[in-house]
mmCIF file of C-alpha atoms in Angstrom:
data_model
loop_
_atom_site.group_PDB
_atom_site.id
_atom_site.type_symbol
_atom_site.label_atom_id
_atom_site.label_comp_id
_atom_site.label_asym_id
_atom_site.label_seq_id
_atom_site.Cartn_x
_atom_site.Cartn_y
_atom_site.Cartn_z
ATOM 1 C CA UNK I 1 113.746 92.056 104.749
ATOM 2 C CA UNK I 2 116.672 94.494 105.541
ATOM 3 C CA UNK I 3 115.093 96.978 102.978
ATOM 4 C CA UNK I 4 111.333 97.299 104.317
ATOM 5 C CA UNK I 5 113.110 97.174 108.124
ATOM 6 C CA UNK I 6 114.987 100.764 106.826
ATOM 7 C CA UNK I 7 113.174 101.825 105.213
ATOM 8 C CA UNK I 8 110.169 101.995 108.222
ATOM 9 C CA UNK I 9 112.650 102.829 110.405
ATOM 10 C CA UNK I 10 113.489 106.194 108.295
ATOM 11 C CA UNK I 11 109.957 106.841 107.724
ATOM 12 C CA UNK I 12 109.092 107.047 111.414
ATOM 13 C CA UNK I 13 108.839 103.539 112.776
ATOM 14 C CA UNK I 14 110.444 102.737 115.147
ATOM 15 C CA UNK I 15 108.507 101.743 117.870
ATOM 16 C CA UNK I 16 108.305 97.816 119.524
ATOM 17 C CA UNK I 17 104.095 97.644 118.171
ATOM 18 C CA UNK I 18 105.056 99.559 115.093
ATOM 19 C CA UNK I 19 107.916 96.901 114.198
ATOM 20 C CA UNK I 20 104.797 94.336 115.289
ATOM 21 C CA UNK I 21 102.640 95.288 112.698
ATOM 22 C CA UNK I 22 105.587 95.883 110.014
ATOM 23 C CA UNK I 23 106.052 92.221 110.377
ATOM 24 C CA UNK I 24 102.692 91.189 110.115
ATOM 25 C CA UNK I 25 102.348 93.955 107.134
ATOM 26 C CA UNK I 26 105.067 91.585 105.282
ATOM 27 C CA UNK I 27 103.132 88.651 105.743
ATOM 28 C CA UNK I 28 99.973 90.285 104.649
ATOM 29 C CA UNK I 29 101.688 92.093 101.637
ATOM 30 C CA UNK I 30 102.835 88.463 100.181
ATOM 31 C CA UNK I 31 106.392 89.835 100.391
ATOM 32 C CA UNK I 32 107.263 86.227 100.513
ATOM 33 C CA UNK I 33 106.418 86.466 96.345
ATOM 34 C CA UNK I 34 109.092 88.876 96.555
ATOM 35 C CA UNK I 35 112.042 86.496 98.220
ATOM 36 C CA UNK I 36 110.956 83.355 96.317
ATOM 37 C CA UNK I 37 111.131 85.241 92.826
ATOM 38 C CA UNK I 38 114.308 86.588 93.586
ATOM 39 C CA UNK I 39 115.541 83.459 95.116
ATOM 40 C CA UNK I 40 114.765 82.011 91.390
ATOM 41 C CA UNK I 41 116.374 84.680 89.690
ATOM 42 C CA UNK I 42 119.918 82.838 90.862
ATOM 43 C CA UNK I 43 122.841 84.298 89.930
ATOM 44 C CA UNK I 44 121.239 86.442 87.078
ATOM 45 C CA UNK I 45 122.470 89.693 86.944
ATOM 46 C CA UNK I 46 121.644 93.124 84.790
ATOM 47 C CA UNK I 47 119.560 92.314 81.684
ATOM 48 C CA UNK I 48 119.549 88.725 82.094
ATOM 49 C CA UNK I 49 117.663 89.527 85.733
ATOM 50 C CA UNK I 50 115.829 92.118 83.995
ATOM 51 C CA UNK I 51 114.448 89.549 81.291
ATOM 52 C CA UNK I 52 113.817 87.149 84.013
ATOM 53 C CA UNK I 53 111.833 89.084 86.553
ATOM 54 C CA UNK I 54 109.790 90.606 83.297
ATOM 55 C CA UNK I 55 109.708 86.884 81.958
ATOM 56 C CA UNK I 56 108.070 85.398 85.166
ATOM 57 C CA UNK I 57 105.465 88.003 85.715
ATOM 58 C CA UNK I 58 104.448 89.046 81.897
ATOM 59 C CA UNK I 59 105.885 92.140 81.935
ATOM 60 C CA UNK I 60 107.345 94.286 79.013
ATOM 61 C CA UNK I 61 108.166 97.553 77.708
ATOM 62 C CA UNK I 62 107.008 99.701 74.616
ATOM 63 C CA UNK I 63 109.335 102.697 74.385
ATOM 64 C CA UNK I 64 108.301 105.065 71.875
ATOM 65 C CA UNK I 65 111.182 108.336 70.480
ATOM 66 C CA UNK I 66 110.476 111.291 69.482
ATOM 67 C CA UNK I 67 114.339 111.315 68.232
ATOM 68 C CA UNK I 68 115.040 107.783 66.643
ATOM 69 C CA UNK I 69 119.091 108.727 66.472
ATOM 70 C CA UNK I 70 119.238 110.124 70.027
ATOM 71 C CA UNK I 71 121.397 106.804 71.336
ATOM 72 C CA UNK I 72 123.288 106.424 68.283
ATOM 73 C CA UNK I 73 127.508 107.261 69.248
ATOM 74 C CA UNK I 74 128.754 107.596 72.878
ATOM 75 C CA UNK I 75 128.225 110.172 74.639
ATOM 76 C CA UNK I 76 126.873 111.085 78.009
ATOM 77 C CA UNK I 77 123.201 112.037 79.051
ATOM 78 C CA UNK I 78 121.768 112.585 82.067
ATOM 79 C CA UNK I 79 117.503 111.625 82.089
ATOM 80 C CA UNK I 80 114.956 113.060 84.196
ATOM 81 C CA UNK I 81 111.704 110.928 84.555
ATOM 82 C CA UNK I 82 108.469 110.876 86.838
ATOM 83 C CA UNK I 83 108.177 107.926 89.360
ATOM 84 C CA UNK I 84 104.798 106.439 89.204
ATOM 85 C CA UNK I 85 105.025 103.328 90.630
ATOM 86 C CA UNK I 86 107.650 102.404 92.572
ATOM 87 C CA UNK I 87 110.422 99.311 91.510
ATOM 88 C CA UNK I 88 109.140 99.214 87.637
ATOM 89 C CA UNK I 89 110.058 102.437 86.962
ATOM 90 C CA UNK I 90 113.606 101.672 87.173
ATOM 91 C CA UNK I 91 113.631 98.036 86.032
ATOM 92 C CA UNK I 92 111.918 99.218 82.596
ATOM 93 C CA UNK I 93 113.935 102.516 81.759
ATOM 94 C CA UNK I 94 117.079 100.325 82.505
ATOM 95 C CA UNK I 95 115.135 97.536 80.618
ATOM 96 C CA UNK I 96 114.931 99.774 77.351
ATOM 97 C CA UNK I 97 118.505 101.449 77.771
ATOM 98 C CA UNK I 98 120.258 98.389 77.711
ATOM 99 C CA UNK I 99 118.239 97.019 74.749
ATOM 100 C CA UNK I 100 119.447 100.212 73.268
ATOM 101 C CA UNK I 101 123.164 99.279 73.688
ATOM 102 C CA UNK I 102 123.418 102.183 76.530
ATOM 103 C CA UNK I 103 125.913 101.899 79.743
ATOM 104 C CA UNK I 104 123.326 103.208 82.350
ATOM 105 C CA UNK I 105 123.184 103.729 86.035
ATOM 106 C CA UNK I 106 120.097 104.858 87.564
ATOM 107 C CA UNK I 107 120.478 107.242 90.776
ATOM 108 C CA UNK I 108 118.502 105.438 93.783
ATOM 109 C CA UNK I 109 117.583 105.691 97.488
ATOM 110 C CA UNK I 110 121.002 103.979 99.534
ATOM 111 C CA UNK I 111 118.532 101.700 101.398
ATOM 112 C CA UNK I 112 118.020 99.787 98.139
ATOM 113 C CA UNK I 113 121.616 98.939 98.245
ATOM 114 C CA UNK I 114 121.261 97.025 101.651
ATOM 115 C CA UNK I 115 118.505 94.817 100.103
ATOM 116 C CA UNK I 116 121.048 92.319 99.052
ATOM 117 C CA UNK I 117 119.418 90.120 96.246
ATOM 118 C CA UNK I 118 118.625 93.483 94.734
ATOM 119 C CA UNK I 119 122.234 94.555 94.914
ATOM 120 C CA UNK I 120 123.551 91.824 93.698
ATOM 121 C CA UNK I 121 121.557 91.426 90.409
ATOM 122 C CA UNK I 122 121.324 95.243 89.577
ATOM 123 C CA UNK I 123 124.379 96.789 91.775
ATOM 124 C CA UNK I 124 126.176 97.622 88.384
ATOM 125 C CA UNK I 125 123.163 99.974 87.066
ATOM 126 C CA UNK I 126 122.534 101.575 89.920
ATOM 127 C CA UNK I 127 124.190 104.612 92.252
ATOM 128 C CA UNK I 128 123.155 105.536 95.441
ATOM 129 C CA UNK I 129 122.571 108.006 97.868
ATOM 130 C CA UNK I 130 120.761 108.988 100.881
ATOM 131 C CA UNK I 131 118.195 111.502 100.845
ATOM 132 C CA UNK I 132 117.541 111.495 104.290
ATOM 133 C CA UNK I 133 119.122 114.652 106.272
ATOM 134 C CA UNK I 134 121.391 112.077 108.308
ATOM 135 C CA UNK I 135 124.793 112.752 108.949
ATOM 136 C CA UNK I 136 126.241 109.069 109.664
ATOM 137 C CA UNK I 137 125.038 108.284 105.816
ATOM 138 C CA UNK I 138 126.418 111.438 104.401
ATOM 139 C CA UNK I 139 129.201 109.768 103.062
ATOM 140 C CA UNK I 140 127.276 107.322 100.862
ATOM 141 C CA UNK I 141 125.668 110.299 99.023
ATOM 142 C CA UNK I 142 129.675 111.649 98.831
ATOM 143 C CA UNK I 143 130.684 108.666 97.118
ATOM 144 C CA UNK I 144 127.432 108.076 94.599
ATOM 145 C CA UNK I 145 128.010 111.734 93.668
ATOM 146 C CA UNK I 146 131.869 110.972 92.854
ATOM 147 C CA UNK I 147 130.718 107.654 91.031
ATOM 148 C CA UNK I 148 127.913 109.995 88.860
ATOM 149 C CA UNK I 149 130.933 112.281 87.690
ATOM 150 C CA UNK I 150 133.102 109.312 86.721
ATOM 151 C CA UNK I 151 129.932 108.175 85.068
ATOM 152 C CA UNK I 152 129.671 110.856 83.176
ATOM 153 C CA UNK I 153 132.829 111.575 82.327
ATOM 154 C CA UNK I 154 132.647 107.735 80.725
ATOM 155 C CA UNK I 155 129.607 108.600 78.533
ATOM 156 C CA UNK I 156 127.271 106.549 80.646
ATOM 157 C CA UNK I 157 123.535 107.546 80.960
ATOM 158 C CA UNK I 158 122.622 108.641 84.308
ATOM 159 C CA UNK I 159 118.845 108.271 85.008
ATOM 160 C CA UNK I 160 117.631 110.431 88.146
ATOM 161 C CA UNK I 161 113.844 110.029 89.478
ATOM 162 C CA UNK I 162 114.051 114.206 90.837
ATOM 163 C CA UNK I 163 110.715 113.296 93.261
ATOM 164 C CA UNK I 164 112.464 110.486 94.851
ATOM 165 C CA UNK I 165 109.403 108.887 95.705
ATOM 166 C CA UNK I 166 106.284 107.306 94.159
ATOM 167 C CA UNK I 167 103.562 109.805 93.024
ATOM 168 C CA UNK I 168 100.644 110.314 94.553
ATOM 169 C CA UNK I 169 97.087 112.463 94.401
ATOM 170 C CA UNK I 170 97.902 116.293 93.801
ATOM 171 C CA UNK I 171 95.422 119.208 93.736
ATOM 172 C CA UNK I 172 92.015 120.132 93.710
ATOM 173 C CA UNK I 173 91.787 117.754 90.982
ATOM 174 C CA UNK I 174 93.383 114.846 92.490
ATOM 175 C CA UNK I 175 95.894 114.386 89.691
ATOM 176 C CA UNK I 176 98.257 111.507 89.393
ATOM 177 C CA UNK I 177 101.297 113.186 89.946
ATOM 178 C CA UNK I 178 105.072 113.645 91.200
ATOM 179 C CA UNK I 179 106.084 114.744 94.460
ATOM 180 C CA UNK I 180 108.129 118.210 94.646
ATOM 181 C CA UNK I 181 111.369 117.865 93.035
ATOM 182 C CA UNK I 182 114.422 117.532 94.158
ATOM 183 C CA UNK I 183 117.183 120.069 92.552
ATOM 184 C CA UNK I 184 120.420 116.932 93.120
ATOM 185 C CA UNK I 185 120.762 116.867 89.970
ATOM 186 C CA UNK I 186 120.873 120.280 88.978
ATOM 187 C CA UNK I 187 124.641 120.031 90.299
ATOM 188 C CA UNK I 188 125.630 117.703 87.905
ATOM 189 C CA UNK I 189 123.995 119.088 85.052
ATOM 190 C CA UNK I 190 125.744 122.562 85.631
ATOM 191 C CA UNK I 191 128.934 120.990 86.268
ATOM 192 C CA UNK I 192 129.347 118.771 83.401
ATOM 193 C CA UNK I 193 127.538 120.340 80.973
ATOM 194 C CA UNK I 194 125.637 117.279 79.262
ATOM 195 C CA UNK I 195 122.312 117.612 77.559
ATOM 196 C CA UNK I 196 119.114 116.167 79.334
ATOM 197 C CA UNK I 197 116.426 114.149 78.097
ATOM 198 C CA UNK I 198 112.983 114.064 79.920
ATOM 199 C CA UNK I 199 111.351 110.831 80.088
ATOM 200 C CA UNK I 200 107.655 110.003 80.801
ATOM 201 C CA UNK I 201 106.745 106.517 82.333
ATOM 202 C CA UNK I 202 103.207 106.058 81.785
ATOM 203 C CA UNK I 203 101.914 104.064 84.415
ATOM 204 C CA UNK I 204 99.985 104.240 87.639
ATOM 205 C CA UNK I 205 99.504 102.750 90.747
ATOM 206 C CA UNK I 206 95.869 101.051 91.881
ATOM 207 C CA UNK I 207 93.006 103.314 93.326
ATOM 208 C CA UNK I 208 93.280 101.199 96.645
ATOM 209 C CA UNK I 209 97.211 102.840 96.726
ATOM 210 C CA UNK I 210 96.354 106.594 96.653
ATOM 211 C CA UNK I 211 93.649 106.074 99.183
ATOM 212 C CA UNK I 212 95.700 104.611 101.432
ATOM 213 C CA UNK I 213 98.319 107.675 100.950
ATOM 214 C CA UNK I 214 95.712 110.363 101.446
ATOM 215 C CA UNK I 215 95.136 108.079 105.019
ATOM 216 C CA UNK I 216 99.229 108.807 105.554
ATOM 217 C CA UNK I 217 101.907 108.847 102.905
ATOM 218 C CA UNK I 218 104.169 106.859 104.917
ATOM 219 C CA UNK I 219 101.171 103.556 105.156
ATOM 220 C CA UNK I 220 102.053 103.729 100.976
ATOM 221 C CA UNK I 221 105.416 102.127 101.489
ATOM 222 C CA UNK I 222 103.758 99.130 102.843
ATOM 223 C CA UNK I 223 101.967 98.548 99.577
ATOM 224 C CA UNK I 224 104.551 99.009 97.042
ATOM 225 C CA UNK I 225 105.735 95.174 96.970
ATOM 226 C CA UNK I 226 101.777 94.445 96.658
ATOM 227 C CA UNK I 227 101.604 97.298 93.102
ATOM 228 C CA UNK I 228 104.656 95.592 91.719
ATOM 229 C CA UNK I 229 102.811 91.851 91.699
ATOM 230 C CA UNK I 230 99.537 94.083 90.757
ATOM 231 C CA UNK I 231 101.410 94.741 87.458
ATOM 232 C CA UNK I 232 101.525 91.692 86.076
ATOM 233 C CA UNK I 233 101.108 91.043 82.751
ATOM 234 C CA UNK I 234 101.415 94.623 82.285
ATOM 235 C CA UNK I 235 103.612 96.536 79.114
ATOM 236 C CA UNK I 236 105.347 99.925 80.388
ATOM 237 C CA UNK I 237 104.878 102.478 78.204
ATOM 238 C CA UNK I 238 107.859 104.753 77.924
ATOM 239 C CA UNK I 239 108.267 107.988 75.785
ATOM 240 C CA UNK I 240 111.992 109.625 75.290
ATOM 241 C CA UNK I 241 111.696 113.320 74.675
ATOM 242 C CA UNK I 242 114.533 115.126 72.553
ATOM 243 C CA UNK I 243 117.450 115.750 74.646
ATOM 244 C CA UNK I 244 118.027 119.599 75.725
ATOM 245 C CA UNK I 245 120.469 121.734 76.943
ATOM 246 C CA UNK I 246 118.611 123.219 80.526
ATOM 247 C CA UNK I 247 117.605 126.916 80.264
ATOM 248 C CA UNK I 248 119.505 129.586 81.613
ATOM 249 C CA UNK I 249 117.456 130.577 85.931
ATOM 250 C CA UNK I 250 117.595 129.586 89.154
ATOM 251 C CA UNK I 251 117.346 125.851 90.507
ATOM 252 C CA UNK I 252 113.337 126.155 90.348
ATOM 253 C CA UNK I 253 113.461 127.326 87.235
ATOM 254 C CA UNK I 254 115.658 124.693 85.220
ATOM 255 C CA UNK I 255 113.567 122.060 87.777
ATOM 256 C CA UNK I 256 110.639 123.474 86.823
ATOM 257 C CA UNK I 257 111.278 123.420 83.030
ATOM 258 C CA UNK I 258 112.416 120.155 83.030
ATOM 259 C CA UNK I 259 109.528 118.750 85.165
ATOM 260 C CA UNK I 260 106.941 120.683 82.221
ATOM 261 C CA UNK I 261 109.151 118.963 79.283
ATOM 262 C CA UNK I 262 108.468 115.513 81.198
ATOM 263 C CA UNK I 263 105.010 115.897 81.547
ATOM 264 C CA UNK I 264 104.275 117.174 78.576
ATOM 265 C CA UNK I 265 105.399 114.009 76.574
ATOM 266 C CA UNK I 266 102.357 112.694 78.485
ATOM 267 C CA UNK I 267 100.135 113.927 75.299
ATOM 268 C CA UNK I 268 102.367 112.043 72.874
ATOM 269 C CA UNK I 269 100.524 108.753 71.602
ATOM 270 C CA UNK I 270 102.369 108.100 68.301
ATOM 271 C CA UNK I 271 106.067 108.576 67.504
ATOM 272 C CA UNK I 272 108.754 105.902 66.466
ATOM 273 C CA UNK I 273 108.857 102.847 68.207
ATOM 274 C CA UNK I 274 111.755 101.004 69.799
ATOM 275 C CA UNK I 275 114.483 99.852 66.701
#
């Protein structure tokens, strides 16, 4: 599991007993599912995968617009959504923008793309960078940056998760929420000029999850194979917001807006379904 081995090793790690217990944490976690699902996937690639993986487990998406002509024509877009979950998030917005016809790429941690099965089936849909402060892997985020202007300048739909990882428990009220965001993509919509449409993924992880994160938020990666087989059976609910051009302030600001727009669409229980 090139991925998970990484991916601990970024978060801290790195130790001979911690390595010990990541293996025995795969075991535990059933990450074998994970290889013998993809291992049946084949050769599949993009929205054939997509249908597959969905397929297997029960899985499905209801998207719901609050503009029904908001994909109709080419042009480009750049999306902002929270990240609840973990893998889902991505396979159902790129799940629902393909359905729609859309050329999309999704904007994900570099690590993914080491995870070969992964790249393999959904290498075409996704971009990557590293958003760890490392300089030997500084040139990967170089070269998903160039490939997110092409992108653009294609009309594709670029889909960035700003938190960059899972949500978790915020506040005094122990809200479900994202992570600070990240202001990456503020870059890109500055320097190409393309409206943004904030997207809100309404799903959650189990209680079991955010306990284990208020224990250490680094123990959570070990469970996010487990939530993805937890979800089975389950339909994503996704609502598309009307695209926007960002306001006029600082980074905060236009991240700050945009975050508000996202969340907000939380509220929305009836608008136009998927076409």
């Amino acid at each position: 599991m090139d991925l998970y081995e990484s991916s601990f090793q970024k978060a801290g790690f790195t130790n001979s007993l911690s390595r010990v217990f990541i293996r025995q944490a795969f075991r535990a976690l059933g990450l074998k599912r994970l290889d013998q699902l993809l291992d049946e996937t084949g050769s599949r690639k993009g929205a054939g995968f997509i249908d597959f993986v969905f397929g297997k487990l029960g899985m499905a998406t209801n998207p719901v617009f609050l503009d029904d002509g908001v994909f109709r024509g080419d042009r480009p877009l750049i999306i902002v959504a929270n990240h609840p979950t973990g893998l889902l998030d991505g396979l159902a917005i790129i799940d629902v923008l393909l359905k729609q016809g859309k050329s999309v790429k999704v904007v994900v941690n570099y690590l993914l793309g080491e995870f070969t099965p992964i790249h393999e089936a959904l290498g075409d849909h996704l971009i990557y960078v590293n958003p760890f402060d490392d300089a030997a892997q500084r040139q990967t985020s170089y070269k998903g940056f160039r490939e997110i202007i092409r992108s653009l300048a294609n009309n594709e739909i670029i889909v960035f998760f700003p938190a960059g990882d899972v949500s978790r428990l915020r506040g005094s009220r122990l809200a479900i929420a994202d992570l600070e965001w990240s202001n990456v993509c503020i870059k890109f919509i500055r320097k190409s000029g393309v409206s943004v449409m904030p997207v809100f993924i309404d799903l959650k992880n189990s209680s079991f999850f955010y306990l284990v994160n208020t224990i250490h938020t680094k123990l959570g990666l070990l469970f996010l194979v487990r939530e993805f087989f937890s979800k089975r059976n389950t339909t994503v609910r996704l609502v598309f917001g009307r695209a926007f051009k960002p306001i006029t302030g600082s980074d905060y600001q236009v991240m700050d807006d945009m975050r508000q727009r996202v969340y907000q669409l939380k509220t929305v229980h009836h608008a136009k379904k998927e076409r």
